[in-house]
PDB file of C-alpha atoms in Angstrom:
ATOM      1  CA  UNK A1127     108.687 143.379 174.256  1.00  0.00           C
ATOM      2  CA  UNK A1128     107.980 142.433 178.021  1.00  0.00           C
ATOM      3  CA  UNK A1129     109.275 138.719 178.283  1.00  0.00           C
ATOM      4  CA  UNK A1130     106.293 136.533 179.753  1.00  0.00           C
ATOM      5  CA  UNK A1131     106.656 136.429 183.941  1.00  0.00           C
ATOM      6  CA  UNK A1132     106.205 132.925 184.765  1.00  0.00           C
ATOM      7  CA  UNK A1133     107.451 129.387 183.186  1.00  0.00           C
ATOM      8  CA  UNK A1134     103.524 128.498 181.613  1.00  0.00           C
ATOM      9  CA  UNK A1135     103.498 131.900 180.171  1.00  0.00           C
ATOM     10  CA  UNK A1136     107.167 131.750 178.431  1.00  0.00           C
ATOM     11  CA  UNK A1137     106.081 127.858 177.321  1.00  0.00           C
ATOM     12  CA  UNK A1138     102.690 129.525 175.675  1.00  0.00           C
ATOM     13  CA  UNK A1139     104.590 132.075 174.137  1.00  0.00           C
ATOM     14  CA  UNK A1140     107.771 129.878 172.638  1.00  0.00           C
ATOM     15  CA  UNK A1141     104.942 127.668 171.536  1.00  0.00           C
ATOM     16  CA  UNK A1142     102.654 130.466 169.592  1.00  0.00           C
ATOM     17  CA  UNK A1143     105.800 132.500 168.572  1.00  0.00           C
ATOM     18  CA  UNK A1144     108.720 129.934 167.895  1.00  0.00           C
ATOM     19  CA  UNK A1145     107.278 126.573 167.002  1.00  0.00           C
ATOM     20  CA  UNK A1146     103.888 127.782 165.614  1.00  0.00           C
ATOM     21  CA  UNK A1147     105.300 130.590 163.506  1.00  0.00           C
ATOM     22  CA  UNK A1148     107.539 128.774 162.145  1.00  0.00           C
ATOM     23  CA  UNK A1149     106.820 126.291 159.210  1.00  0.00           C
ATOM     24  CA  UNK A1150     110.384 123.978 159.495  1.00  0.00           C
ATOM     25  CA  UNK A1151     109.731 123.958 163.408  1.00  0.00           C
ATOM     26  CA  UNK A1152     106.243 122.727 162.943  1.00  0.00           C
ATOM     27  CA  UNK A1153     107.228 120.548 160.849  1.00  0.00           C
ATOM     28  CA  UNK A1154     109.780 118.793 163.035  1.00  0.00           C
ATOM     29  CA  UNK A1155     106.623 118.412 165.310  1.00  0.00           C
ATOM     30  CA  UNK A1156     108.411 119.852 168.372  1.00  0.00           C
ATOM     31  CA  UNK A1157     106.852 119.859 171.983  1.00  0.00           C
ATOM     32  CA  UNK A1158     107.732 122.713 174.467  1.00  0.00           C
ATOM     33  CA  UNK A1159     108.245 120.975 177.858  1.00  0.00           C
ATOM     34  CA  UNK A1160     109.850 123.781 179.739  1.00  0.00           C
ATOM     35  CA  UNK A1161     111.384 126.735 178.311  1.00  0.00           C
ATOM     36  CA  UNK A1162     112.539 129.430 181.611  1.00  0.00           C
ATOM     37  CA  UNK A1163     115.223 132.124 182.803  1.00  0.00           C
ATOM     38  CA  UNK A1164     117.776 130.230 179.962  1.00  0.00           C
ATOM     39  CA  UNK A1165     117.049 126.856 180.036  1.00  0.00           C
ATOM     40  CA  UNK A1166     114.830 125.081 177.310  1.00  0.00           C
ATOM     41  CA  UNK A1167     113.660 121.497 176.867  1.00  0.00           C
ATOM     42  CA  UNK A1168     112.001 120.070 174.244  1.00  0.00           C
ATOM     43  CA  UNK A1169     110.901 116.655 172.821  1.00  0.00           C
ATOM     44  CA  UNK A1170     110.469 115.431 169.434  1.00  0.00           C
ATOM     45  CA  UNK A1171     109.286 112.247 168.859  1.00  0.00           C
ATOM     46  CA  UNK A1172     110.966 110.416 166.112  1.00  0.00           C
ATOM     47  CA  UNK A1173     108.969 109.797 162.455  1.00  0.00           C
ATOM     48  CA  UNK A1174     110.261 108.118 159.434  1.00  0.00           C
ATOM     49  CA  UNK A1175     110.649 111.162 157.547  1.00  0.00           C
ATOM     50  CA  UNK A1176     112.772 112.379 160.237  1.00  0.00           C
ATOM     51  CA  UNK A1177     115.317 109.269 160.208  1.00  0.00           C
ATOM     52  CA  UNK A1178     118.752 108.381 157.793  1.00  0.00           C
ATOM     53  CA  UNK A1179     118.686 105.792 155.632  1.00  0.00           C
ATOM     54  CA  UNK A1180     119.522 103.229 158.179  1.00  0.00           C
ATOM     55  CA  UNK A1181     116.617 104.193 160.263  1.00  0.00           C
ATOM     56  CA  UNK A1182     117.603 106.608 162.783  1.00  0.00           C
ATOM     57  CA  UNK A1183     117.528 110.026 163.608  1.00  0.00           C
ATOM     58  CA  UNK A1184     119.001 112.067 160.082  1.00  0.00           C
ATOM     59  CA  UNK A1185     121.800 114.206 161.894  1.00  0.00           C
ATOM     60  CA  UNK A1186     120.665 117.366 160.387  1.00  0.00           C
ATOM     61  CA  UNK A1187     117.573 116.928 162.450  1.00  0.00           C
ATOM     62  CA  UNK A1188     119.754 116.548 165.618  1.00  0.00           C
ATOM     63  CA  UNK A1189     121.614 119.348 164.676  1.00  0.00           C
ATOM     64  CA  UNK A1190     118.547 121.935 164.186  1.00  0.00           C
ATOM     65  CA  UNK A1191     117.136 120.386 167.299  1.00  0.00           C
ATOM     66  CA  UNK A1192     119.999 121.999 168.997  1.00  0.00           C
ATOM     67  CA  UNK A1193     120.063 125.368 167.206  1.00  0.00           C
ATOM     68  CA  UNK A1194     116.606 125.728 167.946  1.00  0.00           C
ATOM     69  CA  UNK A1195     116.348 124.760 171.906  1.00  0.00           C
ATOM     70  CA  UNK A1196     119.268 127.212 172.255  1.00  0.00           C
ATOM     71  CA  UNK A1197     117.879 129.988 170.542  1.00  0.00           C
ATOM     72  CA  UNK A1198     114.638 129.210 172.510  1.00  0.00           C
ATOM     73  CA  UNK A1199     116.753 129.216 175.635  1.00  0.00           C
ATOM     74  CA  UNK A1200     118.162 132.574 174.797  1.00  0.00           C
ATOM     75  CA  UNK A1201     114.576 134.263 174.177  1.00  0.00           C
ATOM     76  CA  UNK A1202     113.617 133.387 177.638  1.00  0.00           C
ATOM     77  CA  UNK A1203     116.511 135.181 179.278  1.00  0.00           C
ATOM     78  CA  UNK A1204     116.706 138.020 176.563  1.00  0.00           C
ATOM     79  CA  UNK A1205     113.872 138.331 174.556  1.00  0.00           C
ATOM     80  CA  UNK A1206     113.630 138.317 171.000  1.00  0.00           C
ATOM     81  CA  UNK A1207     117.291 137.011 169.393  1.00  0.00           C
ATOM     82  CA  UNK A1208     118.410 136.226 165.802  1.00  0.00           C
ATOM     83  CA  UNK A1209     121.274 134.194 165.459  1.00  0.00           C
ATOM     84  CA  UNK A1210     123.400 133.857 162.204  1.00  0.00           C
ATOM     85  CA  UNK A1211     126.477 132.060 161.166  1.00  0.00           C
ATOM     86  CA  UNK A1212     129.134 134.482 159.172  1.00  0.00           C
ATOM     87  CA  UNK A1213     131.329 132.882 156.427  1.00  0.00           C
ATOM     88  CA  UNK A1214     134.019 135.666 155.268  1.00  0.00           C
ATOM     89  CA  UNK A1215     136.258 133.263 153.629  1.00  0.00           C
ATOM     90  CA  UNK A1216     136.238 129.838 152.218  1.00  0.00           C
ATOM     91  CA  UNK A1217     137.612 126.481 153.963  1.00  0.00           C
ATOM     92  CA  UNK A1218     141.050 126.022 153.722  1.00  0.00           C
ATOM     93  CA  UNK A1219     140.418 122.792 151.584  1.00  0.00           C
ATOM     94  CA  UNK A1220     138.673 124.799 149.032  1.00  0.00           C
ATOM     95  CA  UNK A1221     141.397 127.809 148.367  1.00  0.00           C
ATOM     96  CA  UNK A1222     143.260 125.021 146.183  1.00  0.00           C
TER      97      UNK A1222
END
């Protein structure tokens, strides 16, 4: 795949091919605002079935936020990217 060859282009494309594509993204409701050469910004605004009991942002939330504007960053320098986490052993706390 060519990567798009200016900053609207690689915002239209993040927007059809990582937030539109993909149902937990579009859920989250997230907005492109720049996405170019590595860098990514995004905005979310904040709902109530995005928030903690006490109101505020839940922290998994936060935390996807962040997986997902990196891995967004890293398809406009690279191209397409998976990322994945590998587990080969269990936590210390759970070997007993």
């Amino acid at each position: 795949m060519t990567l798009p060859d200016t900053p609207e282009a690689m915002r239209a494309h993040i927007e059809r091919e990582g937030v539109a594509a993909s149902p937990f993204t579009s859920f989250l409701g997230l907005e492109v605002v720049r996405c170019w050469q590595g860098t990514c910004e995004l905005a979310l605004t904040v709902r109530p079935d995005l928030t903690q009991s006490h109101g505020t942002l839940h922290s998994g939330v936060l935390s996807s936020l962040a997986d997902i504007v990196c891995g967004f960053a890293a398809v406009s320098q690279c191209g397409a990217v998976v990322t994945c986490l590998l587990y080969t052993s269990p936590s210390p706390r759970d070997r007993g």
